[in-house]
CSV table of C-alpha atoms in Angstrom, one decimal:
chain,number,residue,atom,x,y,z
A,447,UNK,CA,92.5,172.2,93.2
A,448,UNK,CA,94.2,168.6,93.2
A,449,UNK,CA,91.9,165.9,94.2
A,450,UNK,CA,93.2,163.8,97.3
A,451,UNK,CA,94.3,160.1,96.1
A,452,UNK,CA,93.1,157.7,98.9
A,453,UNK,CA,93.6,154.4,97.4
A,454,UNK,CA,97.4,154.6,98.7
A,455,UNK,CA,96.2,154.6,102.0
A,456,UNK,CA,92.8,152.4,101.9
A,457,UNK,CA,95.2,149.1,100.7
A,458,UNK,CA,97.3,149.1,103.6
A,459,UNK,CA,94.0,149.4,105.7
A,460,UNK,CA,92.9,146.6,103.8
A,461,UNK,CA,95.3,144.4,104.2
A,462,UNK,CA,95.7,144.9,107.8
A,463,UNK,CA,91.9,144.0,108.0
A,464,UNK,CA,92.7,140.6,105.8
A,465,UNK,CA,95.5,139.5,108.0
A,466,UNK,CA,93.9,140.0,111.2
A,467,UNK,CA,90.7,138.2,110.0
A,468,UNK,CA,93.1,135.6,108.9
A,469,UNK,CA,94.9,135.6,112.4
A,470,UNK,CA,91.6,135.2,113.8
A,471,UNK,CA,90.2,132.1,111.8
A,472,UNK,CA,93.7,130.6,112.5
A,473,UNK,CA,93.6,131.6,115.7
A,474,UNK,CA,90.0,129.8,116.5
A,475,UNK,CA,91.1,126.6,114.3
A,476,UNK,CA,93.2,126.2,116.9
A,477,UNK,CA,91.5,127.0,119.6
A,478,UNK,CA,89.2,124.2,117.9
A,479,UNK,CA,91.2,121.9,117.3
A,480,UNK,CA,92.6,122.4,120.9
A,481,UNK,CA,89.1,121.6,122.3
A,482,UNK,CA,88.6,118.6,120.1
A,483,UNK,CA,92.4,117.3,121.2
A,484,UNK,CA,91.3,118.3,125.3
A,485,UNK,CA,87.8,116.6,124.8
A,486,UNK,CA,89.3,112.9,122.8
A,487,UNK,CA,91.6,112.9,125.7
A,488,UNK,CA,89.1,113.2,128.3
A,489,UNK,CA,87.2,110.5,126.6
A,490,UNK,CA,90.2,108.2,125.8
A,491,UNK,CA,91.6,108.8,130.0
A,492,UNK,CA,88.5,108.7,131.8
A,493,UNK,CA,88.9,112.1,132.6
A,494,UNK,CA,85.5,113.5,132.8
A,495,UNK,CA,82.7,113.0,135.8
A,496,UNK,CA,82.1,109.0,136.7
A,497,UNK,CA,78.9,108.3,135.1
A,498,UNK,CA,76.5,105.3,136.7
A,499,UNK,CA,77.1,101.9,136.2
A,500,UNK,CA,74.8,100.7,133.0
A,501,UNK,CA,74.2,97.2,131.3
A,502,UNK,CA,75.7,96.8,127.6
A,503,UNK,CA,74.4,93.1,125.6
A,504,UNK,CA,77.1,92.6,122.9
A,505,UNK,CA,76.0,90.6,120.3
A,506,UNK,CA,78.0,87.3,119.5
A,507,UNK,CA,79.7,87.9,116.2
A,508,UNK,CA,79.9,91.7,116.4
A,509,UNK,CA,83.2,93.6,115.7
A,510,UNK,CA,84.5,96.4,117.1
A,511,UNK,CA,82.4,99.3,115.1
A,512,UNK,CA,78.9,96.8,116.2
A,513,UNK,CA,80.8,97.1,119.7
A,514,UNK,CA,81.4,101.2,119.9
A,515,UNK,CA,77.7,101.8,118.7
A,516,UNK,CA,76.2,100.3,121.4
A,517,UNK,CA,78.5,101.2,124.0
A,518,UNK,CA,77.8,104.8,122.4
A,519,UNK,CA,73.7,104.0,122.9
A,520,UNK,CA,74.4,103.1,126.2
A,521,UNK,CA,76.0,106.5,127.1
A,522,UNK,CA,79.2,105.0,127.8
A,523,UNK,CA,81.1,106.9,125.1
A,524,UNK,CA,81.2,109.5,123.0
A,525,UNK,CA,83.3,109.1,120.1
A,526,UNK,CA,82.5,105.4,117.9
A,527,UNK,CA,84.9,106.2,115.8
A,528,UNK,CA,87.9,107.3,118.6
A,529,UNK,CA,86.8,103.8,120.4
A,530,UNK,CA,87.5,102.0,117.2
A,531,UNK,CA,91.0,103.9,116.7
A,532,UNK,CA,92.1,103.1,119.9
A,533,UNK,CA,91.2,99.8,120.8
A,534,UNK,CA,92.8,98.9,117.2
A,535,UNK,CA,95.9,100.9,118.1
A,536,UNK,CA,95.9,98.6,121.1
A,537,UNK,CA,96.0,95.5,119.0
A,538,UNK,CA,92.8,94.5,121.6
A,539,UNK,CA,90.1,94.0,119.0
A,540,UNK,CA,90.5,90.4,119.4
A,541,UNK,CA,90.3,90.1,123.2
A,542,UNK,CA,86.9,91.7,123.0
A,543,UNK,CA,84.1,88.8,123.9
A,544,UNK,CA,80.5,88.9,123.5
A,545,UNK,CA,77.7,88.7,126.7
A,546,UNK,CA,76.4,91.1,128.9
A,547,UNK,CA,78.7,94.0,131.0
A,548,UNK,CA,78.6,96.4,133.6
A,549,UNK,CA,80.2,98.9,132.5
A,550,UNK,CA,80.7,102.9,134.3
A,551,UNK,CA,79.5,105.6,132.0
A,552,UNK,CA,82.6,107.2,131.7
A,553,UNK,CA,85.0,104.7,132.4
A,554,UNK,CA,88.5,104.9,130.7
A,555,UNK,CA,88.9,103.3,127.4
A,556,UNK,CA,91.6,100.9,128.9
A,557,UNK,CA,89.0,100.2,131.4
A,558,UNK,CA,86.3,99.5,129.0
A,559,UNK,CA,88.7,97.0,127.0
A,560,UNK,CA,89.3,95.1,130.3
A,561,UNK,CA,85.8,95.0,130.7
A,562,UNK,CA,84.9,93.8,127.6
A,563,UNK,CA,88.2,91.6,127.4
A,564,UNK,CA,86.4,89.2,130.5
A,565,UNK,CA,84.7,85.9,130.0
A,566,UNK,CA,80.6,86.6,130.0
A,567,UNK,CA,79.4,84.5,132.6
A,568,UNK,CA,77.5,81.9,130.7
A,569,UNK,CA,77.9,78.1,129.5
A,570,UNK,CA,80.5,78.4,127.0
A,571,UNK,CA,82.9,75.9,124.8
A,572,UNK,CA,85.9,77.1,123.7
A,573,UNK,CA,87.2,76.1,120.8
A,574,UNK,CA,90.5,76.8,118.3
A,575,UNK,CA,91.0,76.0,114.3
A,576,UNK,CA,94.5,76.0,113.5
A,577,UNK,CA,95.0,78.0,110.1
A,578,UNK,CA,94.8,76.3,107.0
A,579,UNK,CA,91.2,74.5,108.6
A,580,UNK,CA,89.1,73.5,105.8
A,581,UNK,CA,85.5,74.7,106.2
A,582,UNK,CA,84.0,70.9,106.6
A,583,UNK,CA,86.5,70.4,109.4
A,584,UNK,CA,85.5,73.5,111.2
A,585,UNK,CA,82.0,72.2,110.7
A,586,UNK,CA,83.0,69.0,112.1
A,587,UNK,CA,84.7,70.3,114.6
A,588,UNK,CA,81.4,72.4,116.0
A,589,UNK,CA,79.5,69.3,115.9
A,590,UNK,CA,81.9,67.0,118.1
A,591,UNK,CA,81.4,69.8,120.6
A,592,UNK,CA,78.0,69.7,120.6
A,593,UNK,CA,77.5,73.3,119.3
A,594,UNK,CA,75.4,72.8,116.4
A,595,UNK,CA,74.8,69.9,113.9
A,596,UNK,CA,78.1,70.3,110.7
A,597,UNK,CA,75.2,70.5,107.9
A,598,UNK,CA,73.5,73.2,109.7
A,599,UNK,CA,76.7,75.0,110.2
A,600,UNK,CA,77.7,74.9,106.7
A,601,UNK,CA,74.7,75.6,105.6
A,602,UNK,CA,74.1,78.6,107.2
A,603,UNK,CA,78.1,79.5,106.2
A,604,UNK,CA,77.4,79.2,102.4
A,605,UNK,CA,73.5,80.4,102.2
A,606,UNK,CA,73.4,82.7,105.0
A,607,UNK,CA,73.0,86.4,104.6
A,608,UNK,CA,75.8,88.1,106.4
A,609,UNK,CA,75.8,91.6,104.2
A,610,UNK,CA,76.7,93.4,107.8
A,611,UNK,CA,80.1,93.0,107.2
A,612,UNK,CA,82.4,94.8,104.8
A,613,UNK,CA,83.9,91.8,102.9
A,614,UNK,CA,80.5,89.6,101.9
A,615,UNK,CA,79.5,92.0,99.0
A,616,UNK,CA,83.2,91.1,97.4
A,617,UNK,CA,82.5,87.2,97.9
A,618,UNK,CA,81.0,86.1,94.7
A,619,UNK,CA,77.4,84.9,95.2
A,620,UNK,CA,78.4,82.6,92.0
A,621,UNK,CA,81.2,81.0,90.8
A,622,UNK,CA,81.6,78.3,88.1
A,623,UNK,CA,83.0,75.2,89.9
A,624,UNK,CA,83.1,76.8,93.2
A,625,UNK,CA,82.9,73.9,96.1
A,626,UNK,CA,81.8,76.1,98.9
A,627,UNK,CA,81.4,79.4,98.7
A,628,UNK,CA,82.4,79.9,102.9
A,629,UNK,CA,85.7,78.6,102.3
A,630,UNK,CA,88.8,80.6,103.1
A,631,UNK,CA,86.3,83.3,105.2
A,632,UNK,CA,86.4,81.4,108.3
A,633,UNK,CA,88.7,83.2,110.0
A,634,UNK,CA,90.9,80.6,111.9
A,635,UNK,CA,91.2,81.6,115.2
A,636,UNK,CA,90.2,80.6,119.3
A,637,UNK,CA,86.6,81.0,119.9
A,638,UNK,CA,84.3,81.1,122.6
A,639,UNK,CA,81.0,80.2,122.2
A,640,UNK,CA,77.8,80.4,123.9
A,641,UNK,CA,76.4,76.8,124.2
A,642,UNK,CA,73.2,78.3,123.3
A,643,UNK,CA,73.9,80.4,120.8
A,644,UNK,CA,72.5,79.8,117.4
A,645,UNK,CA,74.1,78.7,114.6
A,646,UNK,CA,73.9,81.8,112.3
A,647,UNK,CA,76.0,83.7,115.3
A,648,UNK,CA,78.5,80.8,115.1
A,649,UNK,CA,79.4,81.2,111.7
A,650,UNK,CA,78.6,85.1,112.1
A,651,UNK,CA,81.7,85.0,114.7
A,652,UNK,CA,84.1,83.6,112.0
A,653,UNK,CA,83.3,86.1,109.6
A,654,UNK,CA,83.2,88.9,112.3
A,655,UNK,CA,87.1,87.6,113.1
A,656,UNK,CA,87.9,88.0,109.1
A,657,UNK,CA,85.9,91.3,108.6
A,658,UNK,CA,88.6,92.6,111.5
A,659,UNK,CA,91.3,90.9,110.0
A,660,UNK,CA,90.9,92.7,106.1
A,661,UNK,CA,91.3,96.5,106.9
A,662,UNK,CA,90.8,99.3,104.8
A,663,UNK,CA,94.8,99.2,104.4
A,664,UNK,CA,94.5,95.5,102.4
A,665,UNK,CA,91.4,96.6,100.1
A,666,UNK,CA,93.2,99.5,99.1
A,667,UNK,CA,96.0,97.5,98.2
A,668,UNK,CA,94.1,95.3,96.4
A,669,UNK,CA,92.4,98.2,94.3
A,670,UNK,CA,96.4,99.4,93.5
A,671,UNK,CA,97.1,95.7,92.4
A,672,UNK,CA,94.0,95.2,90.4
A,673,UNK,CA,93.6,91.9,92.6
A,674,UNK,CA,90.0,91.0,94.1
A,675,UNK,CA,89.7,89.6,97.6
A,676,UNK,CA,88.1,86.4,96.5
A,677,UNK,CA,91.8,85.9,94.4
A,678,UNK,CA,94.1,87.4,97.0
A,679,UNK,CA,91.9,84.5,99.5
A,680,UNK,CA,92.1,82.0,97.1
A,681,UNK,CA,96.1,82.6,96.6
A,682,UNK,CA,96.6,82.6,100.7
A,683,UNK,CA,94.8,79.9,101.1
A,684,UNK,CA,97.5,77.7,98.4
A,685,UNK,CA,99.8,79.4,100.4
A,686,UNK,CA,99.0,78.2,103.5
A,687,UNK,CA,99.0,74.8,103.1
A,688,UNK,CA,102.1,74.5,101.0
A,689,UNK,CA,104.2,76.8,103.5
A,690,UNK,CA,102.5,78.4,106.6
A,691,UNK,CA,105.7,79.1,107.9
A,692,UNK,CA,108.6,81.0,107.3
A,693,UNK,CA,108.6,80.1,103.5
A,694,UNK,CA,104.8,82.0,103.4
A,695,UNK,CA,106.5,84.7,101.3
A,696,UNK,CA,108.5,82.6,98.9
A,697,UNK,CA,105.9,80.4,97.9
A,698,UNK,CA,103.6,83.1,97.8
A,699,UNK,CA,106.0,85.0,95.1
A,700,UNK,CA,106.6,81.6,93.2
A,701,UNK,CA,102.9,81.6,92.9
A,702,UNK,CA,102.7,85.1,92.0
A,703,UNK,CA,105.1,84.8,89.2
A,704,UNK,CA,102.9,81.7,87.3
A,705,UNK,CA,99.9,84.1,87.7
A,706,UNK,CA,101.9,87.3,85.8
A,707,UNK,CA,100.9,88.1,82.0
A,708,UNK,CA,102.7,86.3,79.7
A,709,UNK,CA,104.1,83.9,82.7
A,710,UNK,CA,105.6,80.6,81.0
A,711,UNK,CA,104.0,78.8,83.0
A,712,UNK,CA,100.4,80.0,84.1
A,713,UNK,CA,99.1,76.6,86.4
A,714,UNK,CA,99.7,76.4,89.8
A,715,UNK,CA,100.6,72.7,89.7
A,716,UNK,CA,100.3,72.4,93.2
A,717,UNK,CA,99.4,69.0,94.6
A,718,UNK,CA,97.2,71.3,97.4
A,719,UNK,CA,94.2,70.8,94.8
A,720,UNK,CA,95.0,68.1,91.8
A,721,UNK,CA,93.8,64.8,90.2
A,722,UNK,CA,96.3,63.4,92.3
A,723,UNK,CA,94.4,60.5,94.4
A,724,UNK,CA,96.5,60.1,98.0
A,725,UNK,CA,96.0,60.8,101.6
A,726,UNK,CA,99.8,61.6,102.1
A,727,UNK,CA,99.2,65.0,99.9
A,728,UNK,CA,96.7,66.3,101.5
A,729,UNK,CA,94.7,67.1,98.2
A,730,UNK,CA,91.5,69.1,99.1
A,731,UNK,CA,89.8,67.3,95.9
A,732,UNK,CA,90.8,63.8,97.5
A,733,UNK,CA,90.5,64.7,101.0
A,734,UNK,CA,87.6,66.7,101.3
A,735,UNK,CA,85.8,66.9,97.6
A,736,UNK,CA,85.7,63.3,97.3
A,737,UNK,CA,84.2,62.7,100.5
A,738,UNK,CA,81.6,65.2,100.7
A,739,UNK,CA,80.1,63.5,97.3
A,740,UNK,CA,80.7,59.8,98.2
A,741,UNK,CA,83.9,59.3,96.3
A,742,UNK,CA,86.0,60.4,93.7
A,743,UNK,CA,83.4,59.2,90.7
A,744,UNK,CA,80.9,61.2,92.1
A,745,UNK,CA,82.7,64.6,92.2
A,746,UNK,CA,80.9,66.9,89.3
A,747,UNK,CA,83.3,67.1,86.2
A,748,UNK,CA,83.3,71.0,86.3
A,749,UNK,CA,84.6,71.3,90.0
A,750,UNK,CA,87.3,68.4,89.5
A,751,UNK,CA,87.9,71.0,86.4
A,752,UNK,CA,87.8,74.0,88.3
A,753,UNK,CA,90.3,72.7,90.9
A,754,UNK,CA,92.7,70.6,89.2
A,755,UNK,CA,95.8,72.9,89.6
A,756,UNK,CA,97.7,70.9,86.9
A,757,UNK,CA,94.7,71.2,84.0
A,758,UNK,CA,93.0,75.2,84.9
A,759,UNK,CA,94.8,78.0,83.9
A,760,UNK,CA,95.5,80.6,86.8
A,761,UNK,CA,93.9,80.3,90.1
A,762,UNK,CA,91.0,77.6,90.7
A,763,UNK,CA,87.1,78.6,91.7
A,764,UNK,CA,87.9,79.1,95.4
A,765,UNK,CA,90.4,78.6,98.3
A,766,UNK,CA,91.4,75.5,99.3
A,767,UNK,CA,91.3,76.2,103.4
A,768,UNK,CA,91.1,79.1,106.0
A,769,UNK,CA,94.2,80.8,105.8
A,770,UNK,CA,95.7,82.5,108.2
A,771,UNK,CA,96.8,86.1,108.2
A,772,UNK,CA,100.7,85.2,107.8
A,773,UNK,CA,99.6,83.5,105.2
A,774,UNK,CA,97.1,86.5,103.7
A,775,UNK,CA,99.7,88.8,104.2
A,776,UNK,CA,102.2,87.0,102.1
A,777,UNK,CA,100.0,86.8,99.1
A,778,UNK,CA,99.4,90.2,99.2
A,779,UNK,CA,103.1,91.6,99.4
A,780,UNK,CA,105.3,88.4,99.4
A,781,UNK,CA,108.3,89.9,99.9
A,782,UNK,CA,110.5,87.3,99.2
A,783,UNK,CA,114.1,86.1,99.0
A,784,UNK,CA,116.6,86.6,96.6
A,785,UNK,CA,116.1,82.7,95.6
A,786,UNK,CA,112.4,83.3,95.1
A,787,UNK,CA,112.1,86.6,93.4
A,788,UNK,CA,112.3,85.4,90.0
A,789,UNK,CA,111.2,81.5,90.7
A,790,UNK,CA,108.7,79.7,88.7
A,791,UNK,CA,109.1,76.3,91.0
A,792,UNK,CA,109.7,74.9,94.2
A,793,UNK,CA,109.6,71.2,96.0
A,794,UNK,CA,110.5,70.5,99.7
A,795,UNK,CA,112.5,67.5,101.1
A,796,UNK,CA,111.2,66.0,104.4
A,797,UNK,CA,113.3,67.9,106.7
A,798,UNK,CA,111.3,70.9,105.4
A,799,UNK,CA,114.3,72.6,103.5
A,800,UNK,CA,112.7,74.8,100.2
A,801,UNK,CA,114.8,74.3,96.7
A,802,UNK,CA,113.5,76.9,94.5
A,803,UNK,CA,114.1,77.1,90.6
A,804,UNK,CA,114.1,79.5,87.7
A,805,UNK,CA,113.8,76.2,84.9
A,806,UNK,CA,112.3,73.2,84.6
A,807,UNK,CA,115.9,71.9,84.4
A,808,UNK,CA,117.2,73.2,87.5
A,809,UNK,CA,113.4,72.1,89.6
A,810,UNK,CA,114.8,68.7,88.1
A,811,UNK,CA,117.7,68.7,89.9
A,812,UNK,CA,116.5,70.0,93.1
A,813,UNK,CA,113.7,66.8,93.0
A,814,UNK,CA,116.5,64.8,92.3
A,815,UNK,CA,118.2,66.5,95.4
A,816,UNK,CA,115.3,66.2,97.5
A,817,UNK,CA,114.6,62.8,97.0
A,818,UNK,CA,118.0,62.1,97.8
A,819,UNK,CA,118.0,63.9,101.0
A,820,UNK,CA,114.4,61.8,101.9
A,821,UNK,CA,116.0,58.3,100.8
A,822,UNK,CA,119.0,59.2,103.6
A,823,UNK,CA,116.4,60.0,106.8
C-alpha cells in the first residue's frame, strides 16, 4: 500500500499560519502606533482631564530639555521629549523665561508656552547685546546695570564649570594664545535678569541661549565637514564683524577659500584682529587686548602671535566677538554669490558696496576703486 504524502498539504497550512501571525503583528503595530499618535495628541491639545493648578521654579539659564523635566516632575506633562519637539517646532524656545509658574496639570502645550512665555513677577533688568559683542563689553555692560561686578562676570565666564550643556565639552579647556576662553559663546541676544540672581546664572543664561542655538543638525554638519565648533565659532565670529549683513555668506566663503588645503593664500589678513594700531578698525587686539593688559607693550607676545591675522597661518586661538546666528550660519554653509565662490579677497568702500577678487591684481584695482568711491562722499 502507497503511503499518504502530507507535506503538500501541511505548507499551505503553514503559510496561512505565517501570514496571519504576520497580519496580526502588523495589525497591533498599528493599533500601537495608533495609541501612541491618540495619546501625543491628547498631550500636545490639552485633551485629557484638567489636572490641579501646581507651582513649577524654572531655573535661570535652563533650556528647554532643563524646562520639560521639571514640568514633567511636576506632573504637568508626560512626554519631555514631545515638549521639546514642539515648542521648537514653534520656534518659542526663546520666549520661555525663568521664575516661578502656575501652571494646570494638563494644560495644553500652547498653553504651557504662554505661561512660560510671561514675565516672572520679580525685580528684573532687561538687557540686549547686539551681535558681534565682545565678551568684556557684555561684561561691562552687566556691570553699568548694576547686575554684577565685569571681573566677576568674566571670571565666572572663562573658569566656571558649565558641563550641563551640550557644547562646553567641545570648547577647549586650553589653547595656545587663547585671550578668553568665553568668547564667541555668549550668545548675543535680549535678556532678562533677575536683579538678584547670581552671577554664575548670568553667564549660565548666555550659554543656555547658545546651547539652543547649535542643534544636533549643526554638529552633525560639522562632523561631515571635519570642522570643530571652536573653528566654525571662531570663523563666524570674523564674519561677523567684517559683514553681519547681507554679505555674511560671501565673506564667509572668501574666508573659507584661504583656509582650503593648498589655498594660495592661507591668512585671513583681516584687519578684525592684526598688528594694525587704530580705533577706526576696530581691531580686537587694539581695542580690547590692548586694554585689558594696560597697552599694546604689555600684550603677551604669543597672543599678539596667535591673533595677528596677517602673521598666523589659518584661523587665530579664538573668536574675536559673539556672533550672531546669521553670522554662524554663514560659516557653516556660506552659500555664496557667483562673485564670491571662487574669491580669495574682498575690501568695502564706505557706502558699504563689496568688491570681491580672484588675484591680488584685480583686489588692487577694486582698492583703487574703493578709495575712489570714498575720496568722492
Amino acid at each position: 500500500m502507497k503511503e499518504a504524502n502530507t507535506s503538500k498539504h501541511t505548507a499551505p497550512a503553514r503559510g496561512r499560519r505565517l501570514r496571519r501571525a504576520l497580519l496580526l503583528a502588523l495589525l497591533a503595530a498599528v493599533l500601537a502606533a495608533g495609541g501612541l499618535a491618540f495619546l501625543f495628541h491628547r498631550e500636545i491639545t490639552g485633551g485629557g482631564a484638567a489636572g490641579q493648578t501646581v507651582t513649577v521654579t524654572v531655573e535661570q539659564g535652563s533650556g528647554v530639555a532643563a524646562i520639560a523635566a521639571d514640568l514633567q516632575q511636576a506632573g504637568v506633562i508626560r512626554f519631555p521629549r514631545l515638549f521639546r519637539w514642539y515648542v521648537g517646532r514653534q520656534g518659542a524656545a526663546g520666549r520661555l523665561q525663568y521664575g516661578t509658574f502656575e501652571v494646570e496639570q494638563g494644560a495644553s502645550y500652547d498653553a504651557l508656552i504662554e505661561a512660560l512665555s510671561a514675565y516672572a513677577a520679580a525685580d528684573t533688568t532687561r538687557l540686549t547685546f547686539p551681535e558681534g559683542t565682545t565678551a568684556i563689553a557684555m561684561a561691562q555692560k552687566m556691570e553699568q546695570a548694576g547686575l554684577c561686578t565685569a571681573e566677576a562676570f568674566l571670571d565666572e565666564a572663562n573658569s566656571g564649570d558649565f558641563s550641563e550643556f551640550a557644547f562646553w565639552q567641545y570648547v577647549p579647556e586650553e589653547a595656545p594664545g587663547r585671550f578668553m576662553k568665553c568668547e564667541g559663546y555668549l550668545f548675543p541676544d535680549t535678556y532678562e535678569f533677575l536683579n538678584d540672581g547670581t552671577v554664575h546664572d548670568y553667564v549660565a543664561t548666555f550659554y543656555a541661549r547658545f546651547d539652543e542655538v547649535v542643534t544636533e543638525e549643526v554638529y552633525a554638519a560639522l562632523e561631515a565637514q571635519g570642522m570643530t565648533l571652536h573653528e566654525l565659532i571662531t570663523l563666524a565670529s570674523f564674519v561677523q564683524e567684517e559683514a553681519g549683513n547681507d554679505q555674511d555668506g560671501n565673506v564667509a566663503q572668501v574666508f573659507r577659500n584661504r583656509l582650503a588645503e593648498g589655498s594660495p593664500y592661507p591668512r585671513l589678513e583681516s584687519n578684525v584682529s592684526s598688528y594694525i594700531q587704530s580705533d577706526e578698525d576696530n581691531n580686537y587686539l587694539w581695542n580690547w587686548v590692548a586694554p585689558w593688559y594696560g597697552g599694546w607693550d604689555n600684550i603677551p607676545p604669543e597672543i599678539v602671535a596667535a591673533y595677528d591675522t596677517y602673521s598666523c597661518t589659518g584661523l587665530p586661538a579664538g573668536p574675536v566677538s559673539n556672533p550672531g546666528l546669521a553670522a554662524i550660519r554663514a560659516a557653516l554653509d556660506p552659500q555664496p554669490d557667483p562673485e564670491a565662490e571662487d574669491a580669495y579677497f574682498f575690501v568695502t568702500d564706505l557706502t558699504g558696496r563689496y568688491y570681491y577678487a580672484h588675484t591680488l591684481a584685480e583686489h588692487q584695482a577694486n582698492v583703487r576703486t574703493a578709495r575712489a568711491v570714498n575720496a568722492g562722499l
